[in-house]
Coordinates of C-alpha atoms and ligand atoms in Angstrom, one line a residue:
X1 CA -76.3 0.3 24.6
X2 CA -76.5 3.7 22.9
X3 CA -78.7 5.4 25.4
X4 CA -76.4 4.5 28.4
X5 CA -73.3 5.4 26.4
X6 CA -74.7 8.8 25.2
X7 CA -75.7 9.6 28.8
X8 CA -72.1 9.0 30.0
X9 CA -70.5 10.9 27.1
X10 CA -72.9 13.9 27.6
X11 CA -72.3 13.9 31.3
X12 CA -68.5 14.0 30.7
X13 CA -68.8 16.9 28.2
X14 CA -71.0 18.9 30.5
X15 CA -69.1 18.3 33.7
X16 CA -65.4 17.9 32.9
X17 CA -64.6 21.6 33.4
X18 CA -65.6 21.2 37.0
X19 CA -62.8 18.8 37.8
X20 CA -60.2 20.4 40.1
X21 CA -56.8 20.2 38.4
X22 CA -54.4 20.7 41.4
X23 CA -53.2 17.1 41.6
X24 CA -53.8 16.0 38.1
X25 CA -51.0 14.6 36.0
X26 CA -50.2 16.1 32.6
X27 CA -48.2 13.5 30.7
X28 CA -49.9 10.5 32.0
X29 CA -53.3 9.2 30.8
X30 CA -56.2 10.1 33.1
X31 CA -59.9 10.2 32.5
X32 CA -61.4 13.6 31.9
X33 CA -63.6 13.2 34.9
X34 CA -64.4 10.5 37.5
X35 CA -62.9 7.2 38.5
X36 CA -60.3 5.2 36.5
X37 CA -58.8 1.7 37.3
X38 CA -57.2 -1.0 35.1
X39 CA -55.9 -0.3 31.6
X40 CA -58.0 -2.3 29.1
X41 CA -57.8 -3.1 25.3
X42 CA -54.2 -1.8 24.9
X43 CA -53.6 -2.2 21.2
X44 CA -51.8 -0.7 18.2
X45 CA -54.5 0.0 15.6
X46 CA -54.3 1.8 12.3
X47 CA -51.1 3.6 13.1
X48 CA -51.9 4.6 16.7
X49 CA -51.9 3.2 20.2
X50 CA -55.4 2.9 21.7
X51 CA -55.8 2.5 25.4
X52 CA -59.1 1.9 27.1
X53 CA -59.6 1.8 30.8
X54 CA -62.0 0.8 33.6
X55 CA -64.0 4.0 34.2
X56 CA -66.9 5.4 36.2
X57 CA -67.5 8.9 34.9
X58 CA -70.2 10.0 37.4
X59 CA -68.1 9.9 40.6
X60 CA -64.5 9.7 41.9
X61 CA -65.2 6.3 43.4
X62 CA -65.6 2.9 41.7
X63 CA -69.1 2.3 40.2
X64 CA -70.7 0.3 37.4
X65 CA -67.8 0.0 35.0
X66 CA -67.6 1.7 31.6
X67 CA -64.6 1.6 29.2
X68 CA -63.0 5.0 28.8
X69 CA -60.9 5.4 25.6
X70 CA -57.9 7.4 24.4
X71 CA -55.4 7.2 21.6
X72 CA -51.8 8.3 21.2
X73 CA -49.0 8.2 18.6
X74 CA -46.1 8.2 21.1
X75 CA -47.7 6.9 24.4
X76 CA -47.1 10.4 26.0
X77 CA -49.7 12.7 24.4
X78 CA -53.2 11.3 24.6
X79 CA -56.3 12.3 22.8
X80 CA -59.6 11.4 24.5
X81 CA -62.2 9.6 22.5
X82 CA -65.8 8.9 23.4
X83 CA -66.5 6.3 26.1
X84 CA -66.5 3.0 24.2
X85 CA -68.5 0.6 26.4
X86 CA -71.3 1.0 28.9
X87 CA -73.2 -1.5 31.0
X88 CA -76.5 -2.0 29.2
X89 CA -77.4 -5.6 28.6
X90 CA -78.7 -8.3 30.9
X91 CA -75.3 -10.0 30.7
X92 CA -73.3 -6.9 31.6
X93 CA -75.8 -4.7 33.4
X94 CA -73.6 -4.1 36.5
X95 CA -70.4 -3.4 34.7
X96 CA -68.2 -3.9 31.7
X97 CA -65.1 -5.3 33.5
X98 CA -61.5 -5.5 32.3
X99 CA -60.4 -7.1 29.0
X100 CA -58.4 -6.7 25.9
X101 CA -58.5 -5.7 22.2
X102 CA -57.3 -7.4 19.0
X103 CA -57.4 -6.1 15.4
X104 CA -58.5 -8.6 12.7
X105 CA -59.0 -7.5 9.1
X106 CA -59.3 -3.9 10.0
X107 CA -61.9 -4.4 12.6
X108 CA -61.3 -3.8 16.3
X109 CA -62.6 -6.5 18.7
X110 CA -63.0 -5.7 22.4
X111 CA -63.2 -8.7 24.8
X112 CA -64.5 -7.8 28.2
X113 CA -66.2 -9.3 31.2
X114 CA -69.9 -8.8 31.7
X115 CA -70.5 -8.4 35.4
X116 CA -74.0 -9.0 36.9
X117 CA -75.2 -9.2 40.5
X118 CA -78.7 -10.7 41.0
X119 CA -79.9 -11.2 44.5
X120 CA -76.4 -11.1 45.8
X121 CA -75.2 -13.8 43.3
X122 CA -72.4 -12.6 41.0
X123 CA -72.1 -13.8 37.4
X124 CA -69.1 -13.0 35.3
X125 CA -69.0 -13.9 31.6
X126 CA -66.9 -13.1 28.6
X127 CA -68.3 -10.9 25.9
X128 CA -67.1 -9.2 22.7
X129 CA -67.9 -5.9 21.0
X130 CA -66.8 -5.1 17.4
X131 CA -65.9 -1.8 15.7
X132 CA -65.3 -0.8 12.1
X133 CA -63.7 2.5 12.9
X134 CA -62.0 2.0 16.3
X135 CA -64.4 4.4 18.0
X136 CA -68.0 3.0 17.9
X137 CA -68.5 -0.5 19.2
X138 CA -71.4 -2.9 18.9
X139 CA -71.9 -5.7 21.4
X140 CA -72.1 -9.0 19.5
X141 CA -75.5 -10.7 19.4
X142 CA -74.0 -14.1 20.5
X143 CA -72.8 -12.6 23.8
X144 CA -71.9 -14.0 26.2
X145 CA -69.4 -16.0 24.2
X146 CA -67.7 -17.7 27.1
X147 CA -69.8 -18.6 30.2
X148 CA -71.0 -21.4 32.5
X149 CA -71.0 -23.9 29.6
X150 CA -67.2 -23.6 29.3
X151 CA -66.1 -23.9 32.9
X152 CA -68.4 -26.4 34.6
X153 CA -66.6 -28.1 37.4
X154 CA -63.5 -26.0 36.7
X155 CA -64.1 -22.5 38.1
X156 CA -66.7 -20.4 39.8
X157 CA -68.8 -18.1 37.6
X158 CA -68.6 -15.5 40.3
X159 CA -64.9 -15.0 39.9
X160 CA -64.2 -15.4 36.2
X161 CA -62.9 -12.3 34.5
X162 CA -60.4 -10.2 32.5
X163 CA -60.1 -11.9 29.1
X164 CA -56.9 -11.3 27.2
X165 CA -57.1 -12.4 23.5
X166 CA -54.2 -13.0 21.2
X167 CA -53.4 -15.0 18.0
X168 CA -50.8 -17.7 17.7
X169 CA -50.3 -19.6 14.4
X170 CA -53.9 -20.0 13.0
X171 CA -55.7 -19.9 16.3
X172 CA -57.0 -17.3 18.7
X173 CA -56.5 -17.8 22.4
X174 CA -58.1 -16.2 25.4
X175 CA -56.6 -16.3 28.9
X176 CA -59.0 -15.6 31.8
X177 CA -58.5 -15.1 35.5
X178 CA -60.3 -17.2 38.1
X179 CA -59.7 -19.2 41.3
X180 CA -59.9 -22.9 42.4
X181 CA -62.5 -24.3 44.7
X182 CA -60.1 -23.9 47.6
X183 CA -59.3 -20.3 46.9
X184 CA -56.0 -20.4 44.9
X185 CA -55.4 -18.3 41.8
X186 CA -56.0 -20.0 38.5
X187 CA -55.6 -18.9 34.9
X188 CA -57.7 -20.7 32.2
X189 CA -57.2 -20.8 28.5
X190 CA -59.8 -21.0 25.7
X191 CA -59.3 -21.2 22.0
X192 CA -61.3 -20.3 18.8
X193 CA -60.8 -20.3 15.1
X194 CA -63.3 -17.5 14.4
X195 CA -63.2 -15.1 17.4
X196 CA -66.8 -15.8 18.4
X197 CA -67.1 -19.6 19.1
X198 CA -64.7 -20.6 22.0
X199 CA -63.7 -23.9 23.5
X200 CA -62.1 -24.6 26.8
X201 CA -58.4 -25.5 26.1
X202 CA -56.5 -25.8 29.4
X203 CA -55.8 -24.8 33.0
X204 CA -52.8 -22.7 32.1
X205 CA -51.4 -22.2 35.6
X206 CA -52.6 -22.7 39.2
X207 CA -51.2 -20.9 42.2
X208 CA -50.2 -22.5 45.5
X209 CA -51.7 -21.4 48.8
X210 CA -49.1 -18.6 49.3
X211 CA -49.8 -17.0 45.9
X212 CA -53.1 -15.3 46.6
X213 CA -56.8 -16.1 46.8
X214 CA -57.7 -14.8 43.3
X215 CA -55.7 -13.8 40.3
X216 CA -56.7 -10.9 38.1
X217 CA -55.8 -9.5 34.7
X218 CA -53.7 -12.2 33.0
X219 CA -51.6 -11.5 30.0
X220 CA -49.5 -14.1 28.1
X221 CA -46.9 -13.2 25.5
X222 CA -43.5 -14.2 24.0
X223 CA -40.6 -12.0 24.7
X224 CA -36.9 -12.4 23.9
X225 CA -37.2 -16.2 23.5
X226 CA -39.2 -16.7 26.7
X227 CA -42.9 -17.0 27.4
X228 CA -44.2 -14.5 30.0
X229 CA -47.4 -14.6 32.0
X230 CA -48.2 -11.5 34.0
X231 CA -51.1 -11.2 36.3
X232 CA -52.3 -9.4 39.5
X233 CA -52.9 -11.6 42.5
X234 CA -55.1 -10.6 45.5
X235 CA -53.5 -11.4 48.8
X236 CA -50.3 -13.0 47.7
X237 CA -48.0 -13.4 50.7
X238 CA -45.0 -11.2 51.1
X239 CA -41.6 -12.6 50.1
X240 CA -38.6 -10.6 51.2
X241 CA -39.2 -7.0 49.9
X242 CA -41.8 -8.2 47.5
X243 CA -45.6 -8.4 47.6
X244 CA -46.3 -6.0 50.5
X245 CA -49.3 -4.2 48.9
X246 CA -52.8 -5.7 49.4
X247 CA -52.9 -6.5 45.8
X248 CA -49.7 -7.2 43.8
X249 CA -48.4 -7.9 40.3
X250 CA -46.3 -10.9 39.2
X251 CA -44.4 -11.8 36.2
X252 CA -43.9 -15.6 35.6
X253 CA -41.1 -16.3 33.2
X254 CA -41.0 -19.7 31.6
X255 CA -42.1 -21.9 28.6
X256 CA -45.4 -22.6 27.1
X257 CA -46.3 -26.1 26.1
X258 CA -48.8 -25.4 23.3
X259 CA -49.8 -29.1 23.0
X260 CA -51.1 -29.3 26.6
X261 CA -51.7 -25.6 27.1
X262 CA -49.6 -25.6 30.3
X263 CA -47.2 -22.9 31.4
X264 CA -43.9 -24.1 32.9
X265 CA -42.6 -21.6 35.4
X266 CA -38.9 -21.0 35.6
X267 CA -38.9 -17.8 37.6
X268 CA -41.3 -15.3 39.1
X269 CA -41.0 -11.8 40.7
X270 CA -43.0 -8.7 41.5
X271 CA -43.2 -6.4 38.5
X272 CA -42.9 -3.0 40.1
X273 CA -41.5 -2.2 43.6
X274 CA -43.7 0.8 44.4
X275 CA -46.9 1.4 46.3
X276 CA -49.0 2.3 43.3
X277 CA -48.9 -0.1 40.5
X278 CA -51.7 -2.7 39.6
X279 CA -53.4 -4.6 36.8
X280 CA -50.7 -4.1 34.1
X281 CA -51.5 -5.0 30.5
X282 CA -49.2 -5.2 27.5
X283 CA -49.5 -4.5 23.8
X284 CA -47.3 -5.2 20.8
X285 CA -46.1 -2.1 19.0
X286 CA -45.4 -1.7 15.3
X287 CA -41.8 -2.8 15.5
X288 CA -42.7 -5.8 17.7
X289 CA -41.9 -3.9 20.9
X290 CA -43.7 -5.0 24.0
X291 CA -45.2 -2.1 25.8
X292 CA -46.9 -2.3 29.3
X293 CA -49.3 0.1 31.0
X294 CA -50.7 -0.2 34.5
X295 CA -53.1 1.5 36.9
X296 CA -51.1 3.9 39.0
X297 CA -53.1 3.4 42.3
X298 CA -53.9 0.6 44.6
X299 CA -57.0 -1.1 45.9
X300 CA -57.8 -0.9 49.5
X301 CA -56.4 2.6 50.1
X302 CA -58.1 6.0 50.5
X303 CA -57.6 8.3 47.6
X304 CA -57.0 12.0 48.5
X305 CA -58.4 13.4 45.2
X306 CA -61.7 11.7 46.0
X307 CA -61.7 12.7 49.7
X308 CA -60.9 16.3 48.7
X309 CA -63.8 16.2 46.2
X310 CA -61.6 17.0 43.2
X311 CA -63.9 15.0 40.9
X312 CA -61.4 12.4 39.8
X313 CA -59.4 9.4 41.0
X314 CA -56.6 7.4 39.4
X315 CA -54.2 7.6 36.5
X316 CA -52.3 5.2 34.2
X317 CA -48.6 4.7 34.6
X318 CA -46.1 5.7 31.9
X319 CA -46.3 2.9 29.3
X320 CA -43.0 1.0 29.6
X321 CA -41.0 -1.0 27.1
X322 CA -40.3 -4.6 28.3
X323 CA -37.5 -7.1 27.8
X324 CA -36.2 -10.2 29.5
X325 CA -32.8 -10.2 31.1
X326 CA -31.6 -13.1 33.2
X327 CA -35.1 -14.5 33.4
X328 CA -36.5 -11.2 34.7
X329 CA -38.9 -8.8 33.1
X330 CA -37.1 -5.5 32.8
X331 CA -38.7 -2.1 32.0
X332 CA -37.6 1.1 30.4
X333 CA -39.4 4.4 29.9
X334 CA -41.2 4.8 26.5
X335 CA -38.5 6.2 24.1
X336 CA -40.9 8.9 22.9
X337 CA -40.8 10.6 26.3
X338 CA -37.3 12.0 25.7
X339 CA -38.7 14.2 22.9
X340 CA -40.6 16.1 25.6
X341 CA -37.8 16.7 28.0
X342 CA -36.0 20.0 27.8
X343 CA -32.7 19.6 29.8
X344 CA -32.1 22.6 32.1
X345 CA -28.9 21.5 33.7
X346 CA -26.2 18.9 33.2
X347 CA -23.5 18.2 35.7
X348 CA -20.8 15.6 35.2
X349 CA -17.8 14.2 37.0
X350 CA -18.4 15.6 40.5
X351 CA -17.1 14.0 43.7
X352 CA -19.3 14.3 46.8
X353 CA -17.9 13.2 50.2
X354 CA -20.0 13.1 53.4
X355 CA -21.9 16.1 52.2
X356 CA -25.2 17.4 51.0
X357 CA -25.9 18.6 47.5
X358 CA -29.0 20.9 47.4
X359 CA -30.7 21.7 44.1
X360 CA -33.5 24.1 44.3
X361 CA -36.5 24.1 42.0
X362 CA -35.6 20.8 40.4
X363 CA -38.6 18.7 41.0
X364 CA -41.2 20.9 39.4
X365 CA -44.6 19.5 38.8
X366 CA -43.6 18.0 35.4
X367 CA -39.9 17.3 35.7
X368 CA -37.2 14.8 35.0
X369 CA -34.0 14.0 36.9
X370 CA -31.3 11.5 35.9
X371 CA -28.6 10.6 38.4
X372 CA -25.8 8.3 37.3
X373 CA -23.6 7.6 40.4
X374 CA -20.6 5.6 41.2
X375 CA -21.3 4.2 44.6
X376 CA -18.4 1.9 45.0
X377 CA -17.0 4.0 47.9
X378 CA -20.4 5.0 49.3
X379 CA -22.1 3.8 52.4
X380 CA -25.5 5.3 51.8
X381 CA -27.2 7.9 49.7
X382 CA -30.4 9.6 50.5
X383 CA -32.4 11.7 48.0
X384 CA -35.2 13.9 49.1
X385 CA -37.4 14.6 46.2
X386 CA -40.1 17.3 45.9
X387 CA -38.9 18.7 49.2
X388 CA -40.8 21.5 50.9
X389 CA -40.9 22.6 54.6
X390 CA -43.7 20.1 55.0
X391 CA -41.9 16.9 53.7
X392 CA -40.4 15.1 50.8
X393 CA -40.4 11.7 49.0
X394 CA -37.3 10.0 50.4
X395 CA -35.2 7.6 48.2
X396 CA -32.5 5.8 50.2
X397 CA -29.9 3.4 48.8
X398 CA -27.9 1.3 51.3
X399 CA -24.8 0.1 49.4
X400 CA -23.9 -2.9 51.7
X401 CA -27.4 -4.4 51.7
X402 CA -28.2 -3.3 48.2
X403 CA -31.6 -2.1 49.2
X404 CA -33.4 0.8 47.6
X405 CA -36.3 2.3 49.6
X406 CA -38.8 4.9 48.6
X407 CA -40.9 6.4 51.4
X408 CA -43.8 8.8 51.4
X409 CA -43.9 8.9 55.2
X410 CA -44.9 12.4 56.4
X411 CA -45.5 13.6 52.9
X412 CA -48.8 15.2 52.1
X413 CA -52.3 13.8 52.7
X414 CA -52.2 10.5 54.6
X415 CA -52.9 7.4 52.5
X416 CA -53.9 4.4 54.5
X417 CA -54.5 0.9 53.3
X418 CA -56.0 -2.4 54.3
X419 CA -52.5 -3.8 54.8
X420 CA -52.0 -5.3 58.3
X421 CA -49.3 -2.7 58.9
X422 CA -49.8 0.8 57.6
X423 CA -47.5 0.8 54.6
X424 CA -45.7 4.1 54.0
X425 CA -42.6 2.8 52.1
X426 CA -41.6 0.0 49.7
X427 CA -38.1 -1.3 49.1
X428 CA -36.4 -3.4 46.5
X429 CA -33.2 -5.4 46.1
X430 CA -31.1 -3.4 43.6
X431 CA -27.6 -4.4 42.6
X432 CA -25.2 -1.6 41.7
X433 CA -23.9 -2.8 38.4
X434 CA -20.1 -2.4 38.3
X435 CA -20.5 0.0 41.2
X436 CA -23.0 2.1 39.3
X437 CA -26.5 3.2 40.3
X438 CA -28.5 5.0 37.6
X439 CA -31.8 6.6 38.6
X440 CA -34.2 8.2 36.1
X441 CA -37.0 10.0 37.9
X442 CA -40.2 11.2 36.2
X443 CA -42.4 13.4 38.2
X444 CA -45.9 14.3 37.1
X445 CA -47.7 16.4 39.7
X446 CA -48.9 13.6 42.1
X447 CA -46.7 10.7 40.9
X448 CA -43.1 9.7 40.8
X449 CA -41.9 6.8 38.6
X450 CA -38.3 5.8 39.3
X451 CA -36.5 3.7 36.7
X452 CA -33.4 2.0 38.1
X453 CA -30.4 0.9 36.2
X454 CA -32.5 0.8 33.0
X455 CA -34.2 -2.4 34.3
X456 CA -36.4 -1.9 37.4
X457 CA -39.1 0.5 38.4
X458 CA -40.8 1.8 41.5
X459 CA -44.0 3.8 41.2
X460 CA -45.6 6.0 43.9
X461 CA -48.2 8.6 44.2
X462 CA -48.3 11.4 46.7
X463 CA -50.6 14.4 47.4
X464 CA -48.8 17.3 48.9
X465 CA -50.2 19.7 51.4
X466 CA -47.5 22.2 50.4
X467 CA -45.9 22.2 47.0
X468 CA -42.2 21.1 47.0
X469 CA -39.7 21.2 44.2
X470 CA -36.2 21.0 45.8
X471 CA -34.0 18.0 45.7
X472 CA -31.4 17.2 48.4
X473 CA -28.8 14.5 47.8
X474 CA -27.1 13.3 51.0
X475 CA -24.0 11.2 50.7
X476 CA -22.5 9.0 53.4
X477 CA -19.0 8.1 52.3
X478 CA -18.1 9.3 48.9
X479 CA -19.9 9.1 45.6
X480 CA -19.0 10.2 42.1
X481 CA -21.7 11.8 40.0
X482 CA -21.0 10.7 36.4
X483 CA -24.1 12.5 35.3
X484 CA -26.8 14.6 36.8
X485 CA -29.3 15.8 34.2
X486 CA -32.4 17.6 35.1
X487 CA -35.1 18.8 32.8
X488 CA -38.6 20.0 32.4
X489 CA -41.4 18.9 30.2
X490 CA -42.2 20.9 27.1
X491 CA -44.5 20.5 24.2
X492 CA -43.1 18.1 21.7
X493 CA -41.4 19.7 18.6
X494 CA -43.1 18.8 15.5
Ligands
FRU501 C1 -58.7 -5.5 38.8 C2 -60.2 -5.7 38.7 C3 -60.5 -6.7 37.6 C4 -61.9 -6.3 37.2 C5 -61.9 -4.8 37.4 C6 -63.2 -4.2 37.8 O1 -58.3 -4.2 39.3 O2 -60.7 -6.1 39.9 O3 -60.3 -8.0 38.0 O4 -62.3 -6.7 36.0 O5 -60.9 -4.5 38.3 O6 -63.2 -2.8 37.7

């Protein structure tokens, strides 16, 4: 593998300075050059978070997958490390697809899918690579460790990918995404006592005909007394405001039966309500906290940074801290991010009635805005973010219907998708809790992540044709601002 890996790392070093920075995020993880998709191998290893990602360094489009690699102490500042995996063997020659990491006795194990296409026939098998130092990985001589032998009559080898490995009691488990013979999503589970020899254990969960034709990137973990299975279905059918993107993300909340290896679903919902969020993966932090990162982009849509030949495409979301509340996965920004925010204005206790509040130069490229509003006497609020003469990102909350919408219509370069109807906005059901709506807005150049009431999130990208930084708050009825805090990002104080 060394030759293919060295070629990729040398290419990156020699060419990364040619990448055009205009739309690049600063406090989100991106590849130095080229294409990025799913987060992989998210793990806390020897005092630091490591995050790998699906990566093609040579172009700003998807290609034979490598694993890019970065590490961070606080999930905000990232240090790039050499590319960790490259397609090099007969079992992974067309790509090292998504997977996970686990630390055992000081060694770091990466589990990934070897993707091969021979005469049009796709073969996807599970493989492992091991490292003593967390940087250099060796593919195991027994690869592939899970393949046709394990799934005969259960799943097609052409759609069998994205292993997530974890330990429970004295056993290692691996969940893998696949589909049934009649094209419904399916997650399989395998187990092993030694990380290398695996047995089929169970069909963990099967979808129905409305829940997509293939499931991708499963992750199974315990949280706040519940078992949680997250995964990314292709083609799940819309349900109310949910699942409007071509590919979606779902959290199943329920209980595991470890005797039978079956997951009993109690509730399910879309994980993020925005246009650009896919393939999330979680990791357990040092204090047992459950952090989640996702790809901040979407399949089936054009990517302006590629079309404009900027030499890159894709970014990770902010990693988020997860909890369960009322059988729902809730998410908060990573706590380390607040060390980077320098507040520049704080307003409190202000009544606005049928009027507009204009704040200039608020949404700078790296900026933060918190709005804590009492909307009990409000009909509607509209926020225009990153406003320039050319457009803005519009956030609208209708109090009666409790619907929050984020729209990028008319803003910047057009982004079109494979959706049946051109999708410019997404909306979410959001209850004002005790009449309160709390929005925390994180802008990083071409992305906005909105955290709502400390529980929900909506993630969107946009590529402006004209830079905008003003914010306009329009209130129909009356609203009380309990708190408006704005801030800019600075280097962290050490
Ligand atoms: C999800 C996915 C995975 C696959 C990877 C390939 O976005 O399709 O199922 O392993 O991307 O890059």
